[in-house]
Amino acid sequence: MMGDDYAAVKAARVSYGQGLKTPERDRALIFYLMEHGHETPFEHIVFTFHVKAPLFVARQWFRHRIGSFNEISQRYTEIKEEEFYIPENVRVNVPEDRQKAVPVEDEELLEKARSLMVKSFEDSYITYKELLALGVARELARIVLPLSTYTQFYWTVNARSLMNFLNLRADSHAQWEIQQYAIAIARMFKEKCPWTYEAFTKYAYRGDLLEA
Amino acid sequence: MMGDDYAAVKAARVSYGQGLKTPERDRALIFYLMEHGHETPFEHIVFTFHVKAPLFVARQWFRHRIGSFNEISQRYTEIKEEEFYIPENVRVNVPEDRQKAVPVEDEELLEKARSLMVKSFEDSYITYKELLALGVARELARIVLPLSTYTQFYWTVNARSLMNFLNLRADSHAQWEIQQYAIAIARMFKEKCPWTYEAFTKYAYRGDLLEA
Amino acid sequence: MMGDDYAAVKAARVSYGQGLKTPERDRALIFYLMEHGHETPFEHIVFTFHVKAPLFVARQWFRHRIGSFNEISQRYTEIKEEEFYIPENVRVNVPEDRQKAVPVEDEELLEKARSLMVKSFEDSYITYKELLALGVARELARIVLPLSTYTQFYWTVNARSLMNFLNLRADSHAQWEIQQYAIAIARMFKEKCPWTYEAFTKYAYRGDLLEA
Amino acid sequence: MMGDDYAAVKAARVSYGQGLKTPERDRALIFYLMEHGHETPFEHIVFTFHVKAPLFVARQWFRHRIGSFNEISQRYTEIKEEEFYIPENVRVNVPEDRQKAVPVEDEELLEKARSLMVKSFEDSYITYKELLALGVARELARIVLPLSTYTQFYWTVNARSLMNFLNLRADSHAQWEIQQYAIAIARMFKEKCPWTYEAFTKYAYRGDLLEA
């Protein structure tokens, strides 16, 4: 990563032709910026993450355009057998709200759903290997692989865009799986930029999963 | 769409405090801009496309960050049975270049590969429906679906970014399927902005599939 | 421009695999999107403006990066004599808040300030012409010109980015001059996209100058 | 700054599920990426610069939208007397090419041009101070200040966007003053990312001022 809370302070103070002051005043400035929606100073804090996630999560992630991505290519790299996400948290839809999903409580149903998934992943993977054995190009053989297949990518993102990611993905409206990634990202963000994180959760965070 | 060849001319001429002139001079200006890499005037020509494509194509498409996407949500919408891409053009890898893939010539192998794929898509779809029947949330049931599943999206993009898309995707290094989409996009682009298209293929196009 | 309220509706409905419905439901969808911060559908509405503004306003305007600009070049085009902004609304700073400025009420002071400015613009312009007469390149001669000099540019921007512009510039914290431009932009936006405008001012507008 | 030549290598190798190898192969990969226009891996190298430049240079600089800027505010900060750029390199236009400007050779003409400029800057500054003395708000008083006035800003930019900046500004078609800044930026870039710089000048640089 590059920069920390002080990088935002310095970038903001250049507006007034000034630099760092006391920690108290620097911290207060961060809270002031966040409260008043002055977000550009936070663009000077930059992170790079190496992420491993299922394709359906990666697809949601890549919708965030302000950032840089380099992803493993399934056109050129062969997928390994164990590379599928098998959910422990299986959700069912709620009749009264079609956009909502709650965890299955029925153990039997849970196991049934999971075993259906595992079987399907295995079958798809067998077909994938059969296609490769026939000589079919990797870029084409992979189209039988499911959305649960893991991928990997590098993500470089500034703190402003990262906070926007948290607003949308560290939120109960996001799919549960990407919520978990967002919470993990938030934890690292908090550790590296404690003042910015605290000010963010206080003034600018629009989701409902993170706490100061 | 918004704008045409003349929109680029007008935007470029504002630099000199001038407007449209004769068609000959307007056309010549477009060729001059393209030859000298002055690309901003072409940002004032904007297209919206409604695209239907398999997920593995959409994933490549969404890497183009300068543009706007709205995609059908498979979290909320149920996938219909026929919604899978079944390749007619099946490629095999070439031993001497692992990044290259050429069409299968052996009819038997072609049919074998295709029937393996179709069977896999059907099985995955059956599992998808079984999971839905169990009550599993759509957002989770869909993770068994393959990368061949069709999706739909709106894509709004300016002509500069569109030309960049053509440079990378209307090129033999791109996967064959997205090449076909890129060629179709190029045809519409040529029809709507004939001078810009001609100047692009003459001076700025770095791919190897399009002709003036 | 391209698109209107219905363009946002269609882009949003693609998420559900649906199109336009009744006007009442289309309008309600726009309000729903705005209330819940779903801003991408509004990226499919695109405007091009031809703006004439003083340099100090243009400098603030060009900070908005999501959009396309083509500006008249003062390196190549000679500035005409009358091309200076002479403020009718002269503000003085308020002792208790150094970031605030209120209109001068003292007529004499107003005229004094204005005549000092006009004299300064004239002198700078005379020097500019003298430098040109000596043969000095336009790109260098212009560096004596003041920030009140008018410039012109084309601005292509989608409705989402335009609403962000209004949030920051149609607000009493912005400089008065750019407020006037923002209000004029808002008026055109309202005329072309009445539902989007109304929903914006109701749910997403963070400034304090616009009304529904 | 964040990252170096190896950051691009690692980001590129994630595509193949691999990491760093020998220095020879890592260096070769950078040359391969640059030669074939694979630019995204270079987005994971990020720089922050603190720049002091005249307004007419800053205006050109801020046109580069892929990057983050925080600038000193002349609405709130008083300009100091010595803060004007006085050119030593005065250019005259060439009759045969109106877009070209060459250094003045006539010493007398040079001094005449310079003294006209200095006088104009001084007069503008005196008016600025008079307006402030009358109580006129800084944001308005500054509109008499010339384009030669110095400003300061923080610029955070990734190596890909930085190379694009060099393509356009480290080039004889750019204004001489911004050329000097671009050359200075290039020197720092070369020091920090020697392989990337060398590969850039060999394969991707379209300007005419930099050497490997």
mmCIF file of C-alpha atoms in Angstrom, chain D:
data_model
loop_
_atom_site.group_PDB
_atom_site.id
_atom_site.type_symbol
_atom_site.label_atom_id
_atom_site.label_comp_id
_atom_site.label_asym_id
_atom_site.label_seq_id
_atom_site.Cartn_x
_atom_site.Cartn_y
_atom_site.Cartn_z
ATOM 1 C CA MET D 1 5.360 5.724 -4.491
ATOM 2 C CA MET D 2 4.086 2.158 -4.445
ATOM 3 C CA GLY D 3 5.466 -0.736 -6.437
ATOM 4 C CA ASP D 4 8.303 -0.938 -8.937
ATOM 5 C CA ASP D 5 9.186 -3.028 -11.988
ATOM 6 C CA TYR D 6 8.435 -6.176 -9.987
ATOM 7 C CA ALA D 7 4.894 -5.011 -9.169
ATOM 8 C CA ALA D 8 4.070 -5.037 -12.880
ATOM 9 C CA VAL D 9 5.697 -8.454 -13.252
ATOM 10 C CA LYS D 10 3.687 -9.923 -10.385
ATOM 11 C CA ALA D 11 0.427 -8.446 -11.649
ATOM 12 C CA ALA D 12 1.087 -9.817 -15.131
ATOM 13 C CA ARG D 13 2.075 -13.257 -13.858
ATOM 14 C CA VAL D 14 -1.159 -13.602 -11.900
ATOM 15 C CA SER D 15 -2.671 -14.118 -15.378
ATOM 16 C CA TYR D 16 -0.746 -17.364 -15.569
ATOM 17 C CA GLY D 17 -1.023 -18.228 -11.898
ATOM 18 C CA GLN D 18 2.687 -17.571 -11.427
ATOM 19 C CA GLY D 19 4.946 -15.160 -9.524
ATOM 20 C CA LEU D 20 8.443 -13.745 -9.861
ATOM 21 C CA LYS D 21 11.123 -15.756 -11.662
ATOM 22 C CA THR D 22 14.717 -14.815 -12.462
ATOM 23 C CA PRO D 23 15.591 -11.147 -13.012
ATOM 24 C CA GLU D 24 16.336 -11.924 -16.663
ATOM 25 C CA ARG D 25 12.901 -13.429 -17.240
ATOM 26 C CA ASP D 26 11.164 -10.726 -15.204
ATOM 27 C CA ARG D 27 12.840 -8.035 -17.273
ATOM 28 C CA ALA D 28 11.997 -9.862 -20.486
ATOM 29 C CA LEU D 29 8.357 -10.050 -19.441
ATOM 30 C CA ILE D 30 8.204 -6.262 -19.024
ATOM 31 C CA PHE D 31 9.572 -5.813 -22.534
ATOM 32 C CA TYR D 32 7.067 -8.349 -23.843
ATOM 33 C CA LEU D 33 4.131 -6.601 -22.152
ATOM 34 C CA MET D 34 5.171 -3.210 -23.477
ATOM 35 C CA GLU D 35 5.795 -4.464 -27.004
ATOM 36 C CA HIS D 36 2.360 -6.079 -27.184
ATOM 37 C CA GLY D 37 0.412 -3.227 -25.611
ATOM 38 C CA HIS D 38 -0.522 -5.086 -22.399
ATOM 39 C CA GLU D 39 -0.680 -1.992 -20.242
ATOM 40 C CA THR D 40 -2.822 -2.962 -17.245
ATOM 41 C CA PRO D 41 0.013 -4.528 -15.191
ATOM 42 C CA PHE D 42 1.634 -1.088 -15.044
ATOM 43 C CA GLU D 43 -1.396 0.315 -13.233
ATOM 44 C CA HIS D 44 -0.177 -1.351 -10.041
ATOM 45 C CA ILE D 45 2.796 1.025 -9.841
ATOM 46 C CA VAL D 46 1.612 4.307 -8.328
ATOM 47 C CA PHE D 47 3.366 7.644 -7.753
ATOM 48 C CA THR D 48 2.470 10.771 -5.828
ATOM 49 C CA PHE D 49 4.126 14.019 -6.927
ATOM 50 C CA HIS D 50 4.020 17.413 -5.239
ATOM 51 C CA VAL D 51 4.128 19.869 -8.149
ATOM 52 C CA LYS D 52 4.605 23.622 -8.284
ATOM 53 C CA ALA D 53 3.775 25.033 -11.718
ATOM 54 C CA PRO D 54 2.285 28.121 -13.397
ATOM 55 C CA LEU D 55 -1.478 28.032 -13.925
ATOM 56 C CA PHE D 56 -1.241 27.658 -17.699
ATOM 57 C CA VAL D 57 0.856 24.507 -17.167
ATOM 58 C CA ALA D 58 -1.468 23.195 -14.451
ATOM 59 C CA ARG D 59 -4.411 23.669 -16.784
ATOM 60 C CA GLN D 60 -2.790 21.376 -19.344
ATOM 61 C CA TRP D 61 -1.817 18.897 -16.625
ATOM 62 C CA PHE D 62 -5.334 18.595 -15.201
ATOM 63 C CA ARG D 63 -6.667 17.486 -18.556
ATOM 64 C CA HIS D 64 -5.206 14.063 -17.737
ATOM 65 C CA ARG D 65 -8.253 12.531 -16.100
ATOM 66 C CA ILE D 66 -6.847 9.179 -14.965
ATOM 67 C CA GLY D 67 -5.229 10.399 -11.770
ATOM 68 C CA SER D 68 -5.923 12.286 -8.555
ATOM 69 C CA PHE D 69 -5.340 15.966 -7.929
ATOM 70 C CA ASN D 70 -5.446 18.140 -4.836
ATOM 71 C CA GLU D 71 -4.578 21.746 -5.556
ATOM 72 C CA ILE D 72 -3.895 24.788 -3.443
ATOM 73 C CA SER D 73 -7.037 26.910 -3.328
ATOM 74 C CA GLN D 74 -6.711 30.500 -4.454
ATOM 75 C CA ARG D 75 -10.194 31.061 -3.123
ATOM 76 C CA TYR D 76 -8.895 30.777 0.438
ATOM 77 C CA THR D 77 -5.135 31.305 0.249
ATOM 78 C CA GLU D 78 -3.543 34.668 -0.465
ATOM 79 C CA ILE D 79 -1.076 34.713 -3.352
ATOM 80 C CA LYS D 80 2.440 35.870 -2.420
ATOM 81 C CA GLU D 81 4.253 38.517 -4.475
ATOM 82 C CA GLU D 82 7.027 36.449 -5.967
ATOM 83 C CA GLU D 83 4.691 33.751 -7.227
ATOM 84 C CA PHE D 84 4.911 34.390 -10.982
ATOM 85 C CA TYR D 85 6.648 32.498 -13.708
ATOM 86 C CA ILE D 86 8.934 34.767 -15.744
ATOM 87 C CA PRO D 87 10.088 32.949 -18.865
ATOM 88 C CA GLU D 88 13.743 32.837 -19.750
ATOM 89 C CA ASN D 89 12.869 30.960 -22.878
ATOM 90 C CA VAL D 90 10.737 33.380 -24.901
ATOM 91 C CA ARG D 91 9.452 32.012 -28.195
ATOM 92 C CA VAL D 92 8.236 33.671 -31.367
ATOM 93 C CA ASN D 93 5.860 32.148 -33.878
ATOM 94 C CA VAL D 94 7.203 30.852 -37.145
ATOM 95 C CA PRO D 95 5.476 32.273 -40.241
ATOM 96 C CA GLU D 96 5.375 28.957 -42.092
ATOM 97 C CA ASP D 97 3.796 26.947 -39.246
ATOM 98 C CA ARG D 98 1.373 28.707 -36.939
ATOM 99 C CA GLN D 99 1.529 25.882 -34.421
ATOM 100 C CA LYS D 100 5.273 26.159 -34.021
ATOM 101 C CA ALA D 101 7.246 28.486 -31.755
ATOM 102 C CA VAL D 102 11.019 28.947 -31.646
ATOM 103 C CA PRO D 103 13.257 30.725 -29.080
ATOM 104 C CA VAL D 104 13.935 34.419 -29.609
ATOM 105 C CA GLU D 105 17.527 35.016 -30.605
ATOM 106 C CA ASP D 106 17.438 38.814 -30.591
ATOM 107 C CA GLU D 107 18.623 39.781 -27.053
ATOM 108 C CA GLU D 108 16.908 43.151 -27.185
ATOM 109 C CA LEU D 109 13.568 41.665 -28.179
ATOM 110 C CA LEU D 110 13.944 39.052 -25.451
ATOM 111 C CA GLU D 111 14.499 41.689 -22.785
ATOM 112 C CA LYS D 112 11.657 43.826 -24.091
ATOM 113 C CA ALA D 113 9.235 40.900 -23.961
ATOM 114 C CA ARG D 114 10.370 39.891 -20.501
ATOM 115 C CA SER D 115 10.109 43.370 -19.076
ATOM 116 C CA LEU D 116 6.616 43.806 -20.542
ATOM 117 C CA MET D 117 5.616 40.600 -18.821
ATOM 118 C CA VAL D 118 7.182 41.466 -15.486
ATOM 119 C CA LYS D 119 5.550 44.886 -15.516
ATOM 120 C CA SER D 120 2.180 43.320 -16.297
ATOM 121 C CA PHE D 121 2.534 40.731 -13.508
ATOM 122 C CA GLU D 122 3.469 43.476 -11.036
ATOM 123 C CA ASP D 123 0.547 45.654 -12.038
ATOM 124 C CA SER D 124 -1.888 42.758 -11.790
ATOM 125 C CA TYR D 125 -0.493 41.871 -8.399
ATOM 126 C CA ILE D 126 -0.826 45.458 -7.175
ATOM 127 C CA THR D 127 -4.467 45.456 -8.264
ATOM 128 C CA TYR D 128 -4.956 42.127 -6.499
ATOM 129 C CA LYS D 129 -3.623 43.612 -3.264
ATOM 130 C CA GLU D 130 -5.731 46.760 -3.684
ATOM 131 C CA LEU D 131 -8.845 44.654 -4.123
ATOM 132 C CA LEU D 132 -7.989 42.675 -0.990
ATOM 133 C CA ALA D 133 -7.402 45.934 0.861
ATOM 134 C CA LEU D 134 -10.905 47.048 -0.159
ATOM 135 C CA GLY D 135 -12.200 43.851 1.425
ATOM 136 C CA VAL D 136 -12.979 42.058 -1.837
ATOM 137 C CA ALA D 137 -13.116 38.290 -1.320
ATOM 138 C CA ARG D 138 -9.979 36.375 -2.278
ATOM 139 C CA GLU D 139 -11.963 34.185 -4.640
ATOM 140 C CA LEU D 140 -12.902 37.267 -6.655
ATOM 141 C CA ALA D 141 -9.788 39.415 -6.248
ATOM 142 C CA ARG D 142 -7.700 36.645 -7.790
ATOM 143 C CA ILE D 143 -9.471 36.927 -11.151
ATOM 144 C CA VAL D 144 -7.111 39.776 -12.060
ATOM 145 C CA LEU D 145 -4.098 37.480 -11.585
ATOM 146 C CA PRO D 146 -2.347 36.268 -14.721
ATOM 147 C CA LEU D 147 -1.954 32.721 -16.055
ATOM 148 C CA SER D 148 1.719 32.908 -15.049
ATOM 149 C CA THR D 149 0.744 32.679 -11.362
ATOM 150 C CA TYR D 150 2.218 29.646 -9.643
ATOM 151 C CA THR D 151 -0.023 27.004 -8.131
ATOM 152 C CA GLN D 152 0.775 23.799 -6.253
ATOM 153 C CA PHE D 153 -0.838 20.396 -6.306
ATOM 154 C CA TYR D 154 -0.543 16.761 -5.304
ATOM 155 C CA TRP D 155 -0.793 14.369 -8.232
ATOM 156 C CA THR D 156 -1.284 10.644 -7.670
ATOM 157 C CA VAL D 157 -1.016 8.645 -10.868
ATOM 158 C CA ASN D 158 -0.297 5.082 -11.902
ATOM 159 C CA ALA D 159 2.559 4.236 -14.258
ATOM 160 C CA ARG D 160 0.249 3.535 -17.186
ATOM 161 C CA SER D 161 -1.367 6.946 -16.988
ATOM 162 C CA LEU D 162 2.048 8.510 -16.335
ATOM 163 C CA MET D 163 3.379 6.996 -19.560
ATOM 164 C CA ASN D 164 0.399 8.443 -21.402
ATOM 165 C CA PHE D 165 1.265 11.830 -19.878
ATOM 166 C CA LEU D 166 4.831 11.465 -21.159
ATOM 167 C CA ASN D 167 3.576 10.520 -24.622
ATOM 168 C CA LEU D 168 1.673 13.773 -24.894
ATOM 169 C CA ARG D 169 3.772 16.192 -22.846
ATOM 170 C CA ALA D 170 7.361 14.974 -23.324
ATOM 171 C CA ASP D 171 6.926 15.866 -26.954
ATOM 172 C CA SER D 172 7.884 18.840 -29.078
ATOM 173 C CA HIS D 173 4.219 19.571 -29.879
ATOM 174 C CA ALA D 174 3.520 20.318 -26.207
ATOM 175 C CA GLN D 175 4.210 23.777 -24.820
ATOM 176 C CA TRP D 176 7.876 24.160 -23.868
ATOM 177 C CA GLU D 177 7.144 24.742 -20.180
ATOM 178 C CA ILE D 178 5.180 21.518 -19.649
ATOM 179 C CA GLN D 179 7.842 19.665 -21.637
ATOM 180 C CA GLN D 180 10.309 20.570 -18.884
ATOM 181 C CA TYR D 181 8.029 19.151 -16.213
ATOM 182 C CA ALA D 182 7.441 16.012 -18.254
ATOM 183 C CA ILE D 183 11.193 15.497 -18.670
ATOM 184 C CA ALA D 184 11.665 15.861 -14.912
ATOM 185 C CA ILE D 185 8.864 13.349 -14.256
ATOM 186 C CA ALA D 186 10.435 10.966 -16.767
ATOM 187 C CA ARG D 187 13.775 11.175 -14.949
ATOM 188 C CA MET D 188 12.182 10.117 -11.665
ATOM 189 C CA PHE D 189 10.206 7.395 -13.413
ATOM 190 C CA LYS D 190 13.397 6.039 -14.985
ATOM 191 C CA GLU D 191 15.163 6.002 -11.628
ATOM 192 C CA LYS D 192 12.380 4.095 -9.883
ATOM 193 C CA CYS D 193 11.329 1.713 -12.677
ATOM 194 C CA PRO D 194 14.380 1.337 -14.935
ATOM 195 C CA TRP D 195 13.111 -1.692 -16.887
ATOM 196 C CA THR D 196 9.659 -0.257 -17.433
ATOM 197 C CA TYR D 197 11.165 3.040 -18.533
ATOM 198 C CA GLU D 198 13.527 1.391 -20.959
ATOM 199 C CA ALA D 199 10.788 -0.810 -22.421
ATOM 200 C CA PHE D 200 8.490 2.216 -22.661
ATOM 201 C CA THR D 201 10.970 4.333 -24.619
ATOM 202 C CA LYS D 202 11.705 1.355 -26.849
ATOM 203 C CA TYR D 203 8.156 0.215 -27.683
ATOM 204 C CA ALA D 204 5.406 2.546 -26.532
ATOM 205 C CA TYR D 205 6.711 6.118 -26.413
ATOM 206 C CA ARG D 206 5.228 8.278 -29.161
ATOM 207 C CA GLY D 207 6.906 11.576 -28.237
ATOM 208 C CA ASP D 208 10.273 12.858 -29.451
ATOM 209 C CA LEU D 209 12.143 14.213 -26.412
ATOM 210 C CA LEU D 210 13.048 11.220 -24.276
ATOM 211 C CA GLU D 211 15.840 8.736 -24.803
ATOM 212 C CA ALA D 212 16.302 5.256 -23.416
#
